[in-house]
XYZ file of C-alpha atoms in Angstrom:
567
model
C 171.290 69.059 67.938
C 168.687 71.854 67.987
C 165.052 70.789 68.268
C 162.856 72.294 65.642
C 159.657 73.961 66.828
C 156.681 73.562 64.527
C 154.296 76.534 64.526
C 150.800 75.928 63.204
C 149.345 78.268 60.620
C 147.811 81.458 62.003
C 144.280 80.593 60.866
C 144.345 77.360 62.854
C 145.206 79.007 66.172
C 142.184 79.154 68.461
C 142.308 81.799 71.142
C 142.453 80.179 74.504
C 140.770 82.109 77.283
C 140.485 80.861 80.726
C 136.768 80.708 81.422
C 136.501 81.049 85.121
C 132.955 80.427 86.256
C 131.526 83.167 88.445
C 131.082 81.932 91.962
C 127.507 81.837 93.075
C 126.814 82.350 96.698
C 124.557 79.730 98.114
C 121.746 80.659 100.501
C 123.806 79.041 103.282
C 126.570 81.579 102.641
C 124.160 84.466 102.192
C 122.359 83.929 105.482
C 125.209 84.828 107.851
C 126.450 87.578 105.529
C 123.077 89.335 105.431
C 121.719 88.580 108.890
C 125.002 89.367 110.679
C 126.117 92.263 108.526
C 127.317 95.346 110.454
C 125.126 98.423 110.596
C 125.329 100.932 107.783
C 127.363 104.001 108.707
C 125.016 106.501 107.062
C 122.034 104.495 108.256
C 123.209 104.622 111.864
C 123.815 108.363 111.633
C 120.338 109.155 110.352
C 118.767 106.607 112.710
C 120.310 108.426 115.671
C 119.162 111.792 114.299
C 115.587 110.563 113.756
C 115.658 108.936 117.198
C 116.370 112.332 118.718
C 113.611 114.000 116.696
C 111.121 111.445 118.026
C 111.555 112.934 121.511
C 110.406 116.377 120.432
C 106.893 117.071 121.780
C 103.729 116.563 119.747
C 100.082 117.351 120.514
C 99.625 114.752 123.254
C 101.921 113.265 125.913
C 102.994 109.619 125.785
C 103.786 106.940 128.318
C 107.386 105.761 128.575
C 106.838 102.526 126.654
C 104.790 104.218 123.926
C 107.467 106.881 123.548
C 110.046 104.114 123.167
C 108.038 102.339 120.471
C 107.554 105.608 118.577
C 111.276 106.423 118.876
C 112.265 102.917 117.717
C 110.040 103.079 114.646
C 111.227 106.606 113.867
C 114.861 105.501 114.170
C 114.152 102.593 111.811
C 112.767 105.064 109.270
C 115.942 107.113 109.551
C 118.083 103.985 109.203
C 116.268 102.965 106.012
C 116.761 106.430 104.530
C 120.417 106.534 105.566
C 121.093 103.066 104.148
C 119.636 104.118 100.813
C 121.775 107.269 100.794
C 124.859 105.202 101.658
C 124.167 102.836 98.761
C 124.000 105.778 96.358
C 127.272 107.190 97.707
C 129.049 103.865 97.211
C 128.185 103.925 93.520
C 130.698 106.756 93.006
C 133.016 106.524 95.988
C 134.839 103.739 97.766
C 136.176 104.078 101.291
C 138.888 101.977 102.859
C 138.126 99.974 106.023
C 140.375 102.335 107.962
C 138.365 105.372 106.805
C 135.134 103.665 107.765
C 136.480 102.929 111.251
C 137.483 106.578 111.670
C 134.035 107.756 110.623
C 132.418 105.383 113.112
C 134.496 106.921 115.901
C 133.604 110.433 114.792
C 129.939 109.449 114.685
C 130.086 108.023 118.214
C 131.740 111.168 119.565
C 129.103 113.401 117.942
C 125.940 111.354 118.431
C 126.232 109.876 121.900
C 126.137 113.290 123.648
C 123.339 114.379 121.316
C 121.256 111.301 122.179
C 121.838 111.795 125.909
C 120.808 115.458 125.635
C 117.626 114.585 123.718
C 116.670 111.978 126.311
C 116.952 114.578 129.062
C 115.038 117.171 127.030
C 112.435 114.564 126.054
C 111.679 113.876 129.721
C 111.354 117.618 130.352
C 109.103 118.158 127.322
C 106.816 115.271 128.269
C 106.539 116.594 131.823
C 105.660 120.067 130.536
C 103.066 118.660 128.134
C 101.425 116.517 130.790
C 101.168 119.460 133.169
C 99.699 121.616 130.382
C 96.947 119.027 129.887
C 96.328 118.600 133.600
C 97.947 115.150 133.855
C 100.275 113.826 136.529
C 103.963 114.075 135.498
C 105.728 110.880 134.461
C 108.253 109.190 136.725
C 111.964 109.707 136.124
C 112.617 105.979 135.711
C 110.293 105.902 132.698
C 113.333 106.840 130.630
C 114.682 103.308 131.220
C 111.500 101.817 129.772
C 111.668 104.254 126.885
C 115.226 103.325 125.920
C 114.535 99.598 126.308
C 111.353 99.745 124.224
C 113.083 101.799 121.514
C 116.013 99.370 121.192
C 113.696 96.367 121.102
C 111.472 97.981 118.477
C 114.401 99.056 116.300
C 116.006 95.604 116.545
C 112.785 93.840 115.610
C 112.230 96.059 112.558
C 115.871 95.586 111.492
C 115.492 91.803 111.815
C 112.353 91.833 109.666
C 114.041 94.045 107.060
C 117.072 91.752 106.819
C 114.864 88.682 106.604
C 113.078 90.271 103.642
C 116.423 91.134 102.082
C 117.560 87.529 102.507
C 114.333 86.329 100.898
C 114.972 88.700 97.988
C 118.476 87.277 97.483
C 117.091 83.744 97.652
C 114.516 84.477 94.954
C 117.185 86.180 92.852
C 119.378 83.056 93.016
C 116.556 81.072 91.462
C 115.836 83.646 88.767
C 119.551 83.897 87.864
C 119.306 80.435 86.358
C 117.147 81.798 83.545
C 117.660 85.602 83.371
C 120.561 88.066 83.794
C 121.587 89.258 87.233
C 119.852 92.629 87.200
C 116.595 91.172 85.963
C 116.880 88.399 88.554
C 117.220 90.850 91.426
C 114.386 93.001 90.090
C 112.172 89.934 89.812
C 113.158 88.800 93.316
C 112.353 92.211 94.749
C 108.942 92.253 93.058
C 108.084 88.752 94.252
C 109.047 89.461 97.865
C 107.233 92.819 97.828
C 104.035 91.271 96.465
C 104.152 88.356 98.892
C 104.902 90.682 101.825
C 102.031 92.995 100.939
C 99.685 90.059 100.457
C 100.685 88.610 103.808
C 100.308 91.995 105.523
C 96.984 92.844 103.912
C 95.444 89.410 103.660
C 96.657 87.869 106.894
C 97.428 90.651 109.348
C 95.086 93.521 108.378
C 92.181 91.312 107.303
C 92.587 89.197 110.417
C 92.673 92.250 112.670
C 89.545 93.644 111.019
C 87.836 90.269 111.399
C 88.799 90.066 115.075
C 87.654 93.658 115.627
C 84.379 92.911 113.852
C 83.698 89.797 115.939
C 84.654 91.549 119.174
C 82.482 94.568 118.353
C 79.565 92.295 117.463
C 79.850 90.506 120.805
C 80.042 93.814 122.681
C 77.090 95.193 120.714
C 74.927 92.257 121.775
C 75.525 92.920 125.460
C 74.019 95.409 127.882
C 75.934 97.889 130.013
C 76.000 97.717 133.784
C 73.009 99.365 135.394
C 71.054 99.542 132.119
C 67.496 98.162 132.309
C 64.484 97.793 130.049
C 62.608 101.101 130.337
C 59.175 101.041 131.911
C 58.087 104.159 130.026
C 56.247 104.122 126.712
C 58.242 107.223 125.772
C 61.395 105.165 125.217
C 62.320 102.789 122.419
C 62.346 99.231 123.729
C 59.730 100.069 126.371
C 55.992 99.296 126.502
C 54.151 99.821 123.191
C 57.464 100.573 121.428
C 57.760 99.613 117.775
C 61.447 98.807 118.385
C 62.142 95.640 120.402
C 64.610 96.057 123.270
C 66.909 93.282 122.041
C 67.404 94.995 118.652
C 68.763 98.262 120.024
C 72.355 97.129 120.554
C 74.479 97.894 123.592
C 74.849 101.632 122.901
C 71.207 102.045 121.936
C 70.065 100.457 125.198
C 72.359 102.797 127.121
C 71.010 105.778 125.187
C 67.304 105.177 125.851
C 67.870 104.308 129.528
C 70.197 107.239 130.217
C 67.665 110.058 130.631
C 67.343 111.773 134.014
C 64.152 111.199 135.992
C 61.295 113.689 136.166
C 62.163 114.314 139.805
C 65.773 115.217 138.926
C 64.640 117.518 136.136
C 62.024 119.175 138.361
C 64.565 119.801 141.105
C 67.011 121.426 138.695
C 64.416 123.492 136.802
C 62.491 124.627 139.885
C 59.214 123.867 138.109
C 57.309 120.710 137.091
C 59.167 118.833 134.378
C 58.037 116.434 131.669
C 59.322 112.950 131.141
C 61.818 113.204 128.252
C 61.435 111.158 125.078
C 64.384 109.087 123.863
C 64.145 107.026 120.690
C 66.696 104.810 118.967
C 66.937 102.249 116.170
C 69.696 99.643 116.254
C 71.234 97.685 113.412
C 68.838 94.803 114.044
C 65.743 97.008 114.336
C 65.213 96.992 110.549
C 67.030 95.459 107.606
C 67.967 98.698 105.835
C 69.031 102.215 106.769
C 65.885 103.614 105.193
C 63.802 101.135 107.120
C 65.436 102.156 110.405
C 64.919 105.857 109.641
C 61.231 105.311 108.853
C 60.879 103.231 112.014
C 62.279 106.109 114.069
C 59.772 108.553 112.536
C 56.896 106.172 113.369
C 58.232 106.011 116.924
C 58.243 109.812 117.010
C 54.622 109.929 115.910
C 53.698 107.264 118.473
C 55.284 109.151 121.378
C 54.165 112.638 120.350
C 57.745 113.784 119.767
C 56.713 116.582 117.401
C 54.622 118.174 120.171
C 57.701 118.772 122.326
C 59.606 122.076 122.331
C 62.802 120.490 121.047
C 63.508 117.608 118.671
C 67.220 116.747 118.497
C 68.848 114.258 116.122
C 72.125 112.680 117.257
C 74.510 111.151 114.723
C 76.565 108.820 116.946
C 80.111 107.531 116.746
C 80.924 104.309 114.915
C 79.725 102.013 117.713
C 76.421 103.867 117.977
C 77.565 105.611 121.168
C 76.269 109.005 122.220
C 77.968 110.706 125.167
C 75.079 110.757 127.655
C 75.975 114.181 129.002
C 75.148 115.708 125.616
C 71.455 114.691 125.516
C 71.153 115.211 129.273
C 72.233 118.830 128.770
C 69.198 119.498 126.588
C 66.843 117.588 128.885
C 67.902 119.638 131.915
C 67.796 122.910 129.977
C 64.235 122.298 128.726
C 62.927 120.504 131.835
C 62.317 117.318 129.881
C 60.269 118.957 127.110
C 62.447 117.229 124.531
C 62.466 114.336 122.062
C 65.963 112.992 121.406
C 66.533 110.609 118.514
C 69.475 108.562 117.252
C 70.151 105.632 114.941
C 72.976 103.087 114.741
C 74.863 102.532 111.480
C 77.759 100.351 112.695
C 79.095 98.567 115.765
C 82.766 99.149 114.925
C 84.792 101.911 116.621
C 84.910 105.196 114.710
C 88.568 104.761 113.734
C 87.881 101.403 112.061
C 84.577 102.562 110.542
C 86.315 105.668 109.175
C 89.034 103.610 107.481
C 86.782 100.759 106.401
C 83.698 102.458 104.986
C 82.875 106.017 105.985
C 79.965 106.086 103.535
C 77.909 104.222 106.161
C 77.741 107.247 108.433
C 76.865 109.497 105.494
C 74.041 107.209 104.385
C 72.737 106.868 107.946
C 72.837 110.592 108.709
C 71.206 111.413 105.386
C 68.445 108.830 105.861
C 67.564 109.948 109.401
C 67.814 113.693 108.798
C 65.815 113.500 105.557
C 63.060 111.384 107.121
C 62.670 113.568 110.225
C 62.975 116.831 108.281
C 60.237 115.709 105.905
C 57.833 115.004 108.767
C 58.869 118.209 110.567
C 58.387 120.443 107.529
C 54.931 119.012 106.966
C 53.823 120.709 110.190
C 52.571 124.313 110.180
C 55.505 126.674 110.716
C 54.105 128.003 114.002
C 53.655 124.476 115.383
C 57.072 123.065 114.613
C 59.379 122.199 117.495
C 62.917 123.506 117.502
C 64.980 121.114 115.340
C 68.558 120.598 116.534
C 71.350 118.412 115.157
C 74.336 116.978 116.979
C 77.358 115.150 115.611
C 80.399 113.821 117.427
C 83.643 112.734 115.773
C 82.679 110.556 112.791
C 79.088 111.728 113.238
C 80.115 115.274 112.269
C 81.414 113.922 108.974
C 78.053 112.300 108.276
C 76.133 115.511 108.934
C 78.445 117.653 106.806
C 78.355 115.204 103.903
C 74.553 115.139 104.130
C 74.205 118.902 103.632
C 77.210 119.435 101.363
C 77.739 123.155 102.031
C 77.937 125.536 104.966
C 74.936 127.498 103.681
C 72.784 124.352 103.514
C 73.951 123.302 106.981
C 72.914 126.660 108.453
C 69.521 126.549 106.730
C 68.854 122.863 107.476
C 68.002 123.177 111.185
C 67.456 125.635 114.016
C 70.835 124.760 115.500
C 73.753 122.420 114.839
C 76.377 121.410 117.404
C 79.499 119.688 116.033
C 81.914 118.183 118.551
C 85.413 117.097 117.518
C 85.062 117.347 113.707
C 87.367 115.038 111.780
C 90.166 116.207 109.496
C 88.170 114.890 106.501
C 85.088 117.067 107.066
C 84.519 119.040 103.822
C 82.575 121.977 105.309
C 84.951 122.359 108.246
C 87.897 122.411 105.846
C 86.297 125.130 103.730
C 85.339 127.304 106.701
C 88.836 126.976 108.144
C 90.546 127.650 104.830
C 88.411 130.736 104.078
C 88.538 132.205 107.585
C 88.967 135.916 108.174
C 92.524 137.170 107.828
C 94.421 137.279 111.095
C 92.272 134.724 112.908
C 94.005 131.515 114.033
C 93.108 128.192 112.446
C 92.120 126.721 115.817
C 89.673 129.593 116.487
C 88.701 130.972 113.069
C 86.141 133.607 112.243
C 84.070 133.054 109.121
C 82.322 136.253 108.029
C 78.884 136.105 106.466
C 77.518 132.996 108.178
C 76.301 132.418 111.765
C 79.026 129.861 112.500
C 81.141 129.856 115.658
C 84.283 127.909 116.583
C 85.337 127.377 120.181
C 88.286 125.782 121.918
C 87.041 126.412 125.457
C 83.633 126.838 127.073
C 84.490 130.357 128.225
C 84.740 131.491 124.594
C 81.083 130.633 124.046
C 79.864 132.180 127.300
C 81.676 135.476 126.782
C 81.147 135.915 123.054
C 79.500 139.151 121.845
C 77.230 139.607 118.860
C 74.245 137.698 117.453
C 73.632 134.057 118.307
C 75.179 131.512 115.909
C 73.245 128.616 114.391
C 76.242 126.308 114.015
C 78.896 125.764 116.680
C 82.062 123.708 116.256
C 83.768 122.523 119.433
C 87.398 121.679 118.652
C 90.243 121.267 121.110
C 93.519 122.727 119.911
C 95.233 119.490 121.002
C 92.834 117.167 119.146
C 94.756 115.255 116.429
C 91.458 114.009 114.974
C 90.803 117.622 113.936
C 94.299 118.639 112.849
C 95.807 115.591 111.144
C 96.547 115.963 107.407
C 98.696 114.406 104.698
C 100.249 117.797 103.967
C 102.188 117.624 107.251
C 104.554 115.319 105.390
C 106.018 118.221 103.425
C 104.859 121.516 104.948
C 104.285 123.112 108.330
C 100.597 122.984 109.328
C 98.736 126.213 109.999
C 98.183 125.327 113.661
C 101.964 125.413 114.198
C 102.288 128.857 112.631
C 101.594 132.158 114.349
C 99.470 132.181 117.498
C 99.048 128.685 118.889
C 96.132 127.101 120.657
C 96.202 126.992 124.466
C 96.975 123.257 124.490
C 99.811 123.326 121.959
C 103.191 123.621 123.651
C 105.616 126.269 122.310
C 108.281 123.528 122.325
C 106.574 121.703 119.462
C 108.165 122.276 116.046
C 107.552 120.905 112.580
C 109.936 118.412 111.007
C 109.263 116.806 107.601
C 107.751 113.342 108.015
C 108.487 113.196 111.779
C 105.655 115.575 112.789
C 103.282 113.716 110.483
C 104.268 110.420 112.069
C 104.004 111.762 115.635
C 100.554 113.253 115.026
C 99.449 109.957 113.477
C 100.493 108.204 116.703
C 98.552 110.813 118.680
C 95.384 109.773 116.820
C 95.466 106.345 118.447
C 95.416 107.739 121.993
C 93.337 110.879 121.443
C 90.511 109.554 123.656
C 92.713 108.902 126.710
C 93.296 112.542 127.707
C 91.544 114.526 130.450
C 88.308 116.312 129.619
C 88.782 119.343 127.400
C 91.929 118.019 125.728
C 92.641 115.674 122.866
C 89.413 114.140 121.527
C 87.556 114.324 124.875
C 84.911 117.078 125.113
C 82.161 116.038 127.566
C 80.297 118.906 129.250
C 81.642 121.621 126.964
C 78.458 120.806 125.054
C 76.400 122.524 127.777
C 77.877 125.826 126.632
C 77.343 124.793 123.014
C 73.603 124.195 123.482
C 73.302 127.346 125.593
C 74.878 129.340 122.745
C 72.785 127.822 119.944
C 69.348 127.229 121.453
C 68.871 128.357 125.071
C 65.359 128.203 126.520
C 63.695 131.521 127.446
C 65.283 133.104 130.515
C 68.393 130.923 130.436
C 71.480 132.690 131.849
C 75.227 132.110 132.024
C 74.761 131.233 135.703
C 72.378 128.465 134.652
C 75.028 127.166 132.270
C 77.618 127.001 135.042
C 75.087 125.369 137.368
C 74.287 122.700 134.766
C 77.960 122.055 134.105
C 78.425 121.448 137.819
C 75.377 119.191 137.874
C 76.771 117.031 135.070
C 80.224 116.891 136.586
C 82.014 119.322 134.279
């Protein structure tokens, strides 16, 4: 007997679809997948390429460990870029596991010899650069430290990156409960980015600035070895001084106590010398910048500074430091007939002061120069001493910002000596940009104004023509002078055409990499031998001799003074 099958009416049939819930990976499953994931193929390729580029020479040589850290960070940058490119490729193309394995083998065959070659060349380039700057060549075994430091640095950055990626996935899992997948991952990325930036800025950067501030404050309160309270009334902090000794700060105390004795000056000059005047106001000497500037002028009146042949204003570095060989040069040249003045505006190093608040140096330079100029101009023209200005590093920025234009700078004093101008200096940028055609950027000629640029002392001694009123001393290997954002996307002028004597012919420009290498050079620009990097020292003897030599001063006297000061 056949069984009858009853079919329900069509309108009563409900479509049955198997609703399979989408599996959601738990954080426990995500952790090993993300943290132990294999390296990206494209990321590894670009990481190796960037690693090799990091060994190309830059302005300054590096130690083995520093070179390894730079190479590791550079490789991590290449890996990030390569990973992003790989992700874009996978949107359109899919490769089988077998194809990926083949590509890994091809990559190993191509890159391993390239890496080995770059390591060998990197050692050779560093040796050449160190010899060019008068430094002892590095040891051969430094390459072991370099490779170890680079692998450790790259691994640490990769671990941090994957931890952030895992945090992003974890946040996205929470957001997926209330929003679609794409919105969840966007929200997770934003949350992790904001928290990471806040942690970096609020915890790391702020903490480092706070530590630097406390350390600098402690150092500023101390006194250098061999520095004593002056017994002369012609020094700030001494008898009858309006500025108490304990308010000068560490660098101010060193400045006022650093003058040569009358006997030393007399011996060098071959005639009776005067006791030089040195005046300084520290951060604690008055509550405001204007108050400190006015205090300095009162000190100048008290000591008879405006009756000397030379009055020189020194805009110091961030800590208030003035290289003692610079004021000593003037004191020896003029047999002590000088009044040298400076004023502190910060106790932080120039690099931190530049990043934190560079307006402090501008305000300080403007306050001191304006106050002294006003008193100086009130004197009869035939009774005024020679007014000279000196700026070093961040101090040059303060002087330039005070005057605003090259014409005002030339007219503002009898002579201006600028040592190691920063890349942010507005007047220096204009003079360099508008230099005479055919002159190199590291030794430009600016027609129409009495301004001179010099990379070496010999250039100043042998120069023909009328005497300049403004001299810029700038080493061709000084990254503080040559750094710029534009190196990210275009070759800088100092790597085109004729190069400075310190710049190795082996150095070439690579997008981003050269910018990053020069940025690293900034950190160690003060650790080079004299006359290279950001170290100038007794080159200033030739600068003063070019701008404002005393009557009868000769090139032989300049060489003799350089020898006397150890340069």
